Amino acid sequence: MANVELSSLARLPSLNKLRKLELSDNIISGGLEVLAEKCPNLTYLNLSGNKIKDLSTVEALQNLKNLKSLDLFNCEITNLEDYRESIFELLQQITYLDGFDQEDNEAPDSEEEDDEDGDEDDEEEEEDEAGPPEEYEEEEEEEEEDEDEDEDEAGSELGEGEEEVGLSYLMKEEIQDEEDDDDYVEEGEEEEEEEEEGLRGEKRKRDAEDDGDEEDD
């Protein structure tokens, strides 16, 4: 809620899980006790650029037990003598004031922290993506087995079909061979009949000649 001309926090909703709150560049001058009531778990609070003038106003933040970082930059209170020492003494739970600790060590960038957390989340997501769930692997194996079975069945059906085609083909060949044999036998029989008829004719001639000779005698 930065730079929205906010003057009071009285109507702030209860946000028990809220950790970071941006209230910079508003016209807040007091009433900070509401923060402890509505946002008790704040760890980061930015009040820079507001109308906060004295320590008594900030004293209400003592009830924010989890507060680690407070920013009052560009508030009139920063013009007080021993401003930093007074704030650290008043709010002993905080570690960083205006981005620096008591020994003037700069606070880590919150965006960098978020990026690090994001990188960790990305790595976890990549690990999840790299290895599919066991159930998914089992389903894939079952599908592969089903496909193999289908291929085997198709192959066996095809094999049976080929065998049937082969048998029918052989049967046809045998039938044709039998027909050819019958033709051959029939032709042979005709020749034998012709030979028999020829022999009979010769026998008749001989008989006739013999009869003629007997008559001559």
PDB file of N, CA and C in Angstrom, residues 42-121:
ATOM      1  N   LEU A  42       4.249  -9.809  11.334  1.00  0.00           N
ATOM      2  CA  LEU A  42       5.094  -9.044  10.411  1.00  0.00           C
ATOM      3  C   LEU A  42       6.574  -9.224  10.749  1.00  0.00           C
ATOM      4  N   THR A  43       7.378  -9.418   9.697  1.00  0.00           N
ATOM      5  CA  THR A  43       8.832  -9.475   9.880  1.00  0.00           C
ATOM      6  C   THR A  43       9.512  -8.282   9.198  1.00  0.00           C
ATOM      7  N   TYR A  44       8.803  -7.677   8.217  1.00  0.00           N
ATOM      8  CA  TYR A  44       9.362  -6.540   7.482  1.00  0.00           C
ATOM      9  C   TYR A  44       8.296  -5.454   7.369  1.00  0.00           C
ATOM     10  N   LEU A  45       8.664  -4.220   7.758  1.00  0.00           N
ATOM     11  CA  LEU A  45       7.719  -3.100   7.717  1.00  0.00           C
ATOM     12  C   LEU A  45       8.423  -1.869   7.154  1.00  0.00           C
ATOM     13  N   ASN A  46       7.827  -1.326   6.090  1.00  0.00           N
ATOM     14  CA  ASN A  46       8.403  -0.144   5.459  1.00  0.00           C
ATOM     15  C   ASN A  46       7.466   1.047   5.682  1.00  0.00           C
ATOM     16  N   LEU A  47       7.930   1.999   6.515  1.00  0.00           N
ATOM     17  CA  LEU A  47       7.161   3.229   6.819  1.00  0.00           C
ATOM     18  C   LEU A  47       7.888   4.471   6.303  1.00  0.00           C
ATOM     19  N   SER A  48       8.810   4.274   5.382  1.00  0.00           N
ATOM     20  CA  SER A  48       9.598   5.419   4.896  1.00  0.00           C
ATOM     21  C   SER A  48       8.702   6.428   4.169  1.00  0.00           C
ATOM     22  N   GLY A  49       9.063   7.707   4.283  1.00  0.00           N
ATOM     23  CA  GLY A  49       8.325   8.763   3.582  1.00  0.00           C
ATOM     24  C   GLY A  49       6.998   9.111   4.224  1.00  0.00           C
ATOM     25  N   ASN A  50       6.810   8.769   5.495  1.00  0.00           N
ATOM     26  CA  ASN A  50       5.567   9.124   6.193  1.00  0.00           C
ATOM     27  C   ASN A  50       5.814  10.309   7.149  1.00  0.00           C
ATOM     28  N   LYS A  51       4.811  10.619   7.972  1.00  0.00           N
ATOM     29  CA  LYS A  51       4.864  11.792   8.835  1.00  0.00           C
ATOM     30  C   LYS A  51       5.192  11.413  10.288  1.00  0.00           C
ATOM     31  N   ILE A  52       6.022  10.423  10.465  1.00  0.00           N
ATOM     32  CA  ILE A  52       6.378   9.965  11.806  1.00  0.00           C
ATOM     33  C   ILE A  52       7.493  10.870  12.343  1.00  0.00           C
ATOM     34  N   LYS A  53       7.242  11.448  13.533  1.00  0.00           N
ATOM     35  CA  LYS A  53       8.148  12.484  14.030  1.00  0.00           C
ATOM     36  C   LYS A  53       8.916  12.088  15.291  1.00  0.00           C
ATOM     37  N   ASP A  54       8.309  11.287  16.177  1.00  0.00           N
ATOM     38  CA  ASP A  54       8.956  11.040  17.469  1.00  0.00           C
ATOM     39  C   ASP A  54       8.964   9.549  17.827  1.00  0.00           C
ATOM     40  N   LEU A  55       9.759   9.243  18.857  1.00  0.00           N
ATOM     41  CA  LEU A  55       9.949   7.860  19.281  1.00  0.00           C
ATOM     42  C   LEU A  55       8.685   7.253  19.860  1.00  0.00           C
ATOM     43  N   SER A  56       7.844   8.075  20.474  1.00  0.00           N
ATOM     44  CA  SER A  56       6.629   7.555  21.106  1.00  0.00           C
ATOM     45  C   SER A  56       5.705   6.904  20.060  1.00  0.00           C
ATOM     46  N   THR A  57       5.752   7.446  18.854  1.00  0.00           N
ATOM     47  CA  THR A  57       4.926   6.873  17.783  1.00  0.00           C
ATOM     48  C   THR A  57       5.428   5.479  17.415  1.00  0.00           C
ATOM     49  N   VAL A  58       6.739   5.338  17.383  1.00  0.00           N
ATOM     50  CA  VAL A  58       7.353   4.051  16.994  1.00  0.00           C
ATOM     51  C   VAL A  58       7.244   3.035  18.131  1.00  0.00           C
ATOM     52  N   GLU A  59       7.109   3.522  19.350  1.00  0.00           N
ATOM     53  CA  GLU A  59       7.073   2.624  20.515  1.00  0.00           C
ATOM     54  C   GLU A  59       5.958   1.574  20.389  1.00  0.00           C
ATOM     55  N   ALA A  60       4.906   1.887  19.662  1.00  0.00           N
ATOM     56  CA  ALA A  60       3.784   0.954  19.496  1.00  0.00           C
ATOM     57  C   ALA A  60       4.192  -0.314  18.743  1.00  0.00           C
ATOM     58  N   LEU A  61       5.358  -0.258  18.068  1.00  0.00           N
ATOM     59  CA  LEU A  61       5.809  -1.417  17.295  1.00  0.00           C
ATOM     60  C   LEU A  61       6.493  -2.472  18.177  1.00  0.00           C
ATOM     61  N   GLN A  62       6.623  -2.205  19.467  1.00  0.00           N
ATOM     62  CA  GLN A  62       7.260  -3.171  20.359  1.00  0.00           C
ATOM     63  C   GLN A  62       6.492  -4.491  20.419  1.00  0.00           C
ATOM     64  N   ASN A  63       5.208  -4.418  20.163  1.00  0.00           N
ATOM     65  CA  ASN A  63       4.379  -5.626  20.239  1.00  0.00           C
ATOM     66  C   ASN A  63       4.495  -6.530  18.999  1.00  0.00           C
ATOM     67  N   LEU A  64       5.205  -6.020  17.979  1.00  0.00           N
ATOM     68  CA  LEU A  64       5.469  -6.867  16.799  1.00  0.00           C
ATOM     69  C   LEU A  64       6.713  -7.708  17.108  1.00  0.00           C
ATOM     70  N   LYS A  65       6.479  -8.837  17.784  1.00  0.00           N
ATOM     71  CA  LYS A  65       7.587  -9.641  18.310  1.00  0.00           C
ATOM     72  C   LYS A  65       8.462 -10.261  17.230  1.00  0.00           C
ATOM     73  N   ASN A  66       7.894 -10.458  16.022  1.00  0.00           N
ATOM     74  CA  ASN A  66       8.658 -11.105  14.940  1.00  0.00           C
ATOM     75  C   ASN A  66       9.300 -10.105  13.981  1.00  0.00           C
ATOM     76  N   LEU A  67       9.149  -8.819  14.270  1.00  0.00           N
ATOM     77  CA  LEU A  67       9.678  -7.801  13.370  1.00  0.00           C
ATOM     78  C   LEU A  67      11.216  -7.825  13.358  1.00  0.00           C
ATOM     79  N   LYS A  68      11.779  -7.945  12.137  1.00  0.00           N
ATOM     80  CA  LYS A  68      13.239  -7.999  12.007  1.00  0.00           C
ATOM     81  C   LYS A  68      13.805  -6.789  11.270  1.00  0.00           C
ATOM     82  N   SER A  69      12.974  -6.207  10.386  1.00  0.00           N
ATOM     83  CA  SER A  69      13.470  -5.089   9.582  1.00  0.00           C
ATOM     84  C   SER A  69      12.446  -3.955   9.569  1.00  0.00           C
ATOM     85  N   LEU A  70      12.898  -2.741   9.897  1.00  0.00           N
ATOM     86  CA  LEU A  70      12.030  -1.557   9.913  1.00  0.00           C
ATOM     87  C   LEU A  70      12.684  -0.453   9.101  1.00  0.00           C
ATOM     88  N   ASP A  71      11.879   0.173   8.248  1.00  0.00           N
ATOM     89  CA  ASP A  71      12.405   1.247   7.407  1.00  0.00           C
ATOM     90  C   ASP A  71      11.650   2.535   7.708  1.00  0.00           C
ATOM     91  N   LEU A  72      12.381   3.541   8.234  1.00  0.00           N
ATOM     92  CA  LEU A  72      11.802   4.862   8.537  1.00  0.00           C
ATOM     93  C   LEU A  72      12.499   5.957   7.746  1.00  0.00           C
ATOM     94  N   PHE A  73      13.163   5.563   6.688  1.00  0.00           N
ATOM     95  CA  PHE A  73      13.923   6.518   5.875  1.00  0.00           C
ATOM     96  C   PHE A  73      13.015   7.639   5.363  1.00  0.00           C
ATOM     97  N   ASN A  74      13.542   8.835   5.380  1.00  0.00           N
ATOM     98  CA  ASN A  74      12.828  10.015   4.876  1.00  0.00           C
ATOM     99  C   ASN A  74      11.610  10.392   5.728  1.00  0.00           C
ATOM    100  N   CYS A  75      11.612   9.903   6.981  1.00  0.00           N
ATOM    101  CA  CYS A  75      10.623  10.382   7.962  1.00  0.00           C
ATOM    102  C   CYS A  75      11.318  11.437   8.843  1.00  0.00           C
ATOM    103  N   GLU A  76      10.548  12.331   9.447  1.00  0.00           N
ATOM    104  CA  GLU A  76      11.141  13.391  10.272  1.00  0.00           C
ATOM    105  C   GLU A  76      11.877  12.829  11.482  1.00  0.00           C
ATOM    106  N   ILE A  77      11.486  11.638  11.932  1.00  0.00           N
ATOM    107  CA  ILE A  77      12.114  11.046  13.106  1.00  0.00           C
ATOM    108  C   ILE A  77      13.603  10.780  12.895  1.00  0.00           C
ATOM    109  N   THR A  78      13.988  10.637  11.640  1.00  0.00           N
ATOM    110  CA  THR A  78      15.401  10.339  11.345  1.00  0.00           C
ATOM    111  C   THR A  78      16.309  11.534  11.646  1.00  0.00           C
ATOM    112  N   ASN A  79      15.711  12.702  11.846  1.00  0.00           N
ATOM    113  CA  ASN A  79      16.496  13.896  12.150  1.00  0.00           C
ATOM    114  C   ASN A  79      16.848  14.006  13.631  1.00  0.00           C
ATOM    115  N   LEU A  80      16.273  13.108  14.453  1.00  0.00           N
ATOM    116  CA  LEU A  80      16.558  13.146  15.891  1.00  0.00           C
ATOM    117  C   LEU A  80      18.001  12.737  16.165  1.00  0.00           C
ATOM    118  N   GLU A  81      18.551  13.327  17.229  1.00  0.00           N
ATOM    119  CA  GLU A  81      19.907  12.958  17.633  1.00  0.00           C
ATOM    120  C   GLU A  81      19.906  11.535  18.178  1.00  0.00           C
ATOM    121  N   ASP A  82      20.935  10.815  17.848  1.00  0.00           N
ATOM    122  CA  ASP A  82      21.050   9.400  18.250  1.00  0.00           C
ATOM    123  C   ASP A  82      19.835   8.579  17.801  1.00  0.00           C
ATOM    124  N   TYR A  83      19.357   8.926  16.616  1.00  0.00           N
ATOM    125  CA  TYR A  83      18.149   8.270  16.079  1.00  0.00           C
ATOM    126  C   TYR A  83      18.312   6.745  16.007  1.00  0.00           C
ATOM    127  N   ARG A  84      19.376   6.268  15.409  1.00  0.00           N
ATOM    128  CA  ARG A  84      19.542   4.831  15.210  1.00  0.00           C
ATOM    129  C   ARG A  84      19.700   4.096  16.540  1.00  0.00           C
ATOM    130  N   GLU A  85      20.551   4.646  17.433  1.00  0.00           N
ATOM    131  CA  GLU A  85      20.759   3.994  18.721  1.00  0.00           C
ATOM    132  C   GLU A  85      19.450   3.929  19.507  1.00  0.00           C
ATOM    133  N   SER A  86      18.678   4.995  19.430  1.00  0.00           N
ATOM    134  CA  SER A  86      17.416   5.056  20.188  1.00  0.00           C
ATOM    135  C   SER A  86      16.424   4.011  19.660  1.00  0.00           C
ATOM    136  N   ILE A  87      16.338   3.883  18.356  1.00  0.00           N
ATOM    137  CA  ILE A  87      15.392   2.916  17.770  1.00  0.00           C
ATOM    138  C   ILE A  87      15.805   1.487  18.119  1.00  0.00           C
ATOM    139  N   PHE A  88      17.092   1.177  17.998  1.00  0.00           N
ATOM    140  CA  PHE A  88      17.557  -0.180  18.315  1.00  0.00           C
ATOM    141  C   PHE A  88      17.345  -0.499  19.795  1.00  0.00           C
ATOM    142  N   GLU A  89      17.461   0.517  20.645  1.00  0.00           N
ATOM    143  CA  GLU A  89      17.231   0.289  22.076  1.00  0.00           C
ATOM    144  C   GLU A  89      15.743   0.115  22.369  1.00  0.00           C
ATOM    145  N   LEU A  90      14.921   0.900  21.631  1.00  0.00           N
ATOM    146  CA  LEU A  90      13.468   0.848  21.843  1.00  0.00           C
ATOM    147  C   LEU A  90      12.862  -0.451  21.288  1.00  0.00           C
ATOM    148  N   LEU A  91      13.324  -0.847  20.111  1.00  0.00           N
ATOM    149  CA  LEU A  91      12.801  -2.048  19.433  1.00  0.00           C
ATOM    150  C   LEU A  91      13.909  -3.088  19.355  1.00  0.00           C
ATOM    151  N   GLN A  92      14.102  -3.793  20.449  1.00  0.00           N
ATOM    152  CA  GLN A  92      15.236  -4.715  20.533  1.00  0.00           C
ATOM    153  C   GLN A  92      15.063  -5.969  19.663  1.00  0.00           C
ATOM    154  N   GLN A  93      13.829  -6.185  19.187  1.00  0.00           N
ATOM    155  CA  GLN A  93      13.618  -7.385  18.367  1.00  0.00           C
ATOM    156  C   GLN A  93      14.095  -7.203  16.924  1.00  0.00           C
ATOM    157  N   ILE A  94      14.279  -5.924  16.492  1.00  0.00           N
ATOM    158  CA  ILE A  94      14.647  -5.721  15.088  1.00  0.00           C
ATOM    159  C   ILE A  94      16.148  -5.922  14.886  1.00  0.00           C
ATOM    160  N   THR A  95      16.493  -6.349  13.655  1.00  0.00           N
ATOM    161  CA  THR A  95      17.896  -6.558  13.284  1.00  0.00           C
ATOM    162  C   THR A  95      18.380  -5.460  12.356  1.00  0.00           C
ATOM    163  N   TYR A  96      17.491  -4.992  11.491  1.00  0.00           N
ATOM    164  CA  TYR A  96      17.877  -3.980  10.497  1.00  0.00           C
ATOM    165  C   TYR A  96      16.973  -2.753  10.598  1.00  0.00           C
ATOM    166  N   LEU A  97      17.610  -1.568  10.556  1.00  0.00           N
ATOM    167  CA  LEU A  97      16.894  -0.292  10.529  1.00  0.00           C
ATOM    168  C   LEU A  97      17.351   0.459   9.286  1.00  0.00           C
ATOM    169  N   ASP A  98      16.398   0.804   8.450  1.00  0.00           N
ATOM    170  CA  ASP A  98      16.694   1.491   7.193  1.00  0.00           C
ATOM    171  C   ASP A  98      17.723   0.723   6.353  1.00  0.00           C
ATOM    172  N   GLY A  99      17.640  -0.591   6.409  1.00  0.00           N
ATOM    173  CA  GLY A  99      18.485  -1.430   5.543  1.00  0.00           C
ATOM    174  C   GLY A  99      19.838  -1.784   6.109  1.00  0.00           C
ATOM    175  N   PHE A 100      20.149  -1.383   7.382  1.00  0.00           N
ATOM    176  CA  PHE A 100      21.460  -1.688   7.979  1.00  0.00           C
ATOM    177  C   PHE A 100      21.274  -2.130   9.427  1.00  0.00           C
ATOM    178  N   ASP A 101      22.153  -3.023   9.881  1.00  0.00           N
ATOM    179  CA  ASP A 101      22.085  -3.440  11.278  1.00  0.00           C
ATOM    180  C   ASP A 101      22.870  -2.453  12.147  1.00  0.00           C
ATOM    181  N   GLN A 102      23.028  -2.762  13.436  1.00  0.00           N
ATOM    182  CA  GLN A 102      23.678  -1.834  14.372  1.00  0.00           C
ATOM    183  C   GLN A 102      25.136  -1.608  14.031  1.00  0.00           C
ATOM    184  N   GLU A 103      25.738  -2.550  13.341  1.00  0.00           N
ATOM    185  CA  GLU A 103      27.152  -2.421  12.969  1.00  0.00           C
ATOM    186  C   GLU A 103      27.313  -1.937  11.534  1.00  0.00           C
ATOM    187  N   ASP A 104      26.241  -1.358  11.018  1.00  0.00           N
ATOM    188  CA  ASP A 104      26.233  -0.803   9.653  1.00  0.00           C
ATOM    189  C   ASP A 104      26.468  -1.848   8.563  1.00  0.00           C
ATOM    190  N   ASN A 105      26.087  -3.067   8.840  1.00  0.00           N
ATOM    191  CA  ASN A 105      26.123  -4.101   7.800  1.00  0.00           C
ATOM    192  C   ASN A 105      24.795  -4.072   7.045  1.00  0.00           C
ATOM    193  N   GLU A 106      24.889  -4.043   5.724  1.00  0.00           N
ATOM    194  CA  GLU A 106      23.684  -3.916   4.909  1.00  0.00           C
ATOM    195  C   GLU A 106      22.844  -5.187   4.959  1.00  0.00           C
ATOM    196  N   ALA A 107      21.556  -5.011   5.004  1.00  0.00           N
ATOM    197  CA  ALA A 107      20.640  -6.161   5.010  1.00  0.00           C
ATOM    198  C   ALA A 107      20.636  -6.817   3.638  1.00  0.00           C
ATOM    199  N   PRO A 108      20.481  -8.120   3.601  1.00  0.00           N
ATOM    200  CA  PRO A 108      20.393  -8.796   2.299  1.00  0.00           C
ATOM    201  C   PRO A 108      19.157  -8.326   1.545  1.00  0.00           C
ATOM    202  N   ASP A 109      19.310  -8.215   0.234  1.00  0.00           N
ATOM    203  CA  ASP A 109      18.199  -7.735  -0.593  1.00  0.00           C
ATOM    204  C   ASP A 109      17.050  -8.736  -0.534  1.00  0.00           C
ATOM    205  N   SER A 110      15.883  -8.230  -0.216  1.00  0.00           N
ATOM    206  CA  SER A 110      14.727  -9.121  -0.100  1.00  0.00           C
ATOM    207  C   SER A 110      14.419  -9.779  -1.437  1.00  0.00           C
ATOM    208  N   GLU A 111      14.677  -9.059  -2.546  1.00  0.00           N
ATOM    209  CA  GLU A 111      14.422  -9.632  -3.866  1.00  0.00           C
ATOM    210  C   GLU A 111      15.372 -10.800  -4.135  1.00  0.00           C
ATOM    211  N   GLU A 112      16.647 -10.638  -3.697  1.00  0.00           N
ATOM    212  CA  GLU A 112      17.606 -11.726  -3.866  1.00  0.00           C
ATOM    213  C   GLU A 112      17.172 -12.942  -3.070  1.00  0.00           C
ATOM    214  N   GLU A 113      16.671 -12.692  -1.866  1.00  0.00           N
ATOM    215  CA  GLU A 113      16.197 -13.801  -1.041  1.00  0.00           C
ATOM    216  C   GLU A 113      15.043 -14.509  -1.745  1.00  0.00           C
ATOM    217  N   ASP A 114      14.152 -13.695  -2.301  1.00  0.00           N
ATOM    218  CA  ASP A 114      13.023 -14.280  -3.017  1.00  0.00           C
ATOM    219  C   ASP A 114      13.503 -15.095  -4.208  1.00  0.00           C
ATOM    220  N   ASP A 115      14.521 -14.567  -4.918  1.00  0.00           N
ATOM    221  CA  ASP A 115      15.066 -15.287  -6.072  1.00  0.00           C
ATOM    222  C   ASP A 115      15.670 -16.608  -5.651  1.00  0.00           C
ATOM    223  N   GLU A 116      16.402 -16.576  -4.517  1.00  0.00           N
ATOM    224  CA  GLU A 116      17.001 -17.810  -4.025  1.00  0.00           C
ATOM    225  C   GLU A 116      15.918 -18.826  -3.694  1.00  0.00           C
ATOM    226  N   ASP A 117      14.874 -18.338  -3.011  1.00  0.00           N
ATOM    227  CA  ASP A 117      13.766 -19.237  -2.702  1.00  0.00           C
ATOM    228  C   ASP A 117      13.130 -19.748  -3.977  1.00  0.00           C
ATOM    229  N   GLY A 118      12.998 -18.832  -4.957  1.00  0.00           N
ATOM    230  CA  GLY A 118      12.409 -19.233  -6.228  1.00  0.00           C
ATOM    231  C   GLY A 118      13.253 -20.267  -6.935  1.00  0.00           C
ATOM    232  N   ASP A 119      14.614 -20.083  -6.876  1.00  0.00           N
ATOM    233  CA  ASP A 119      15.511 -21.052  -7.500  1.00  0.00           C
ATOM    234  C   ASP A 119      15.358 -22.419  -6.857  1.00  0.00           C
ATOM    235  N   GLU A 120      15.240 -22.425  -5.534  1.00  0.00           N
ATOM    236  CA  GLU A 120      15.059 -23.704  -4.840  1.00  0.00           C
ATOM    237  C   GLU A 120      13.764 -24.362  -5.275  1.00  0.00           C
ATOM    238  N   ASP A 121      12.703 -23.520  -5.381  1.00  0.00           N
ATOM    239  CA  ASP A 121      11.416 -24.065  -5.831  1.00  0.00           C
ATOM    240  C   ASP A 121      11.524 -24.610  -7.241  1.00  0.00           C
TER     241      ASP A 121
END
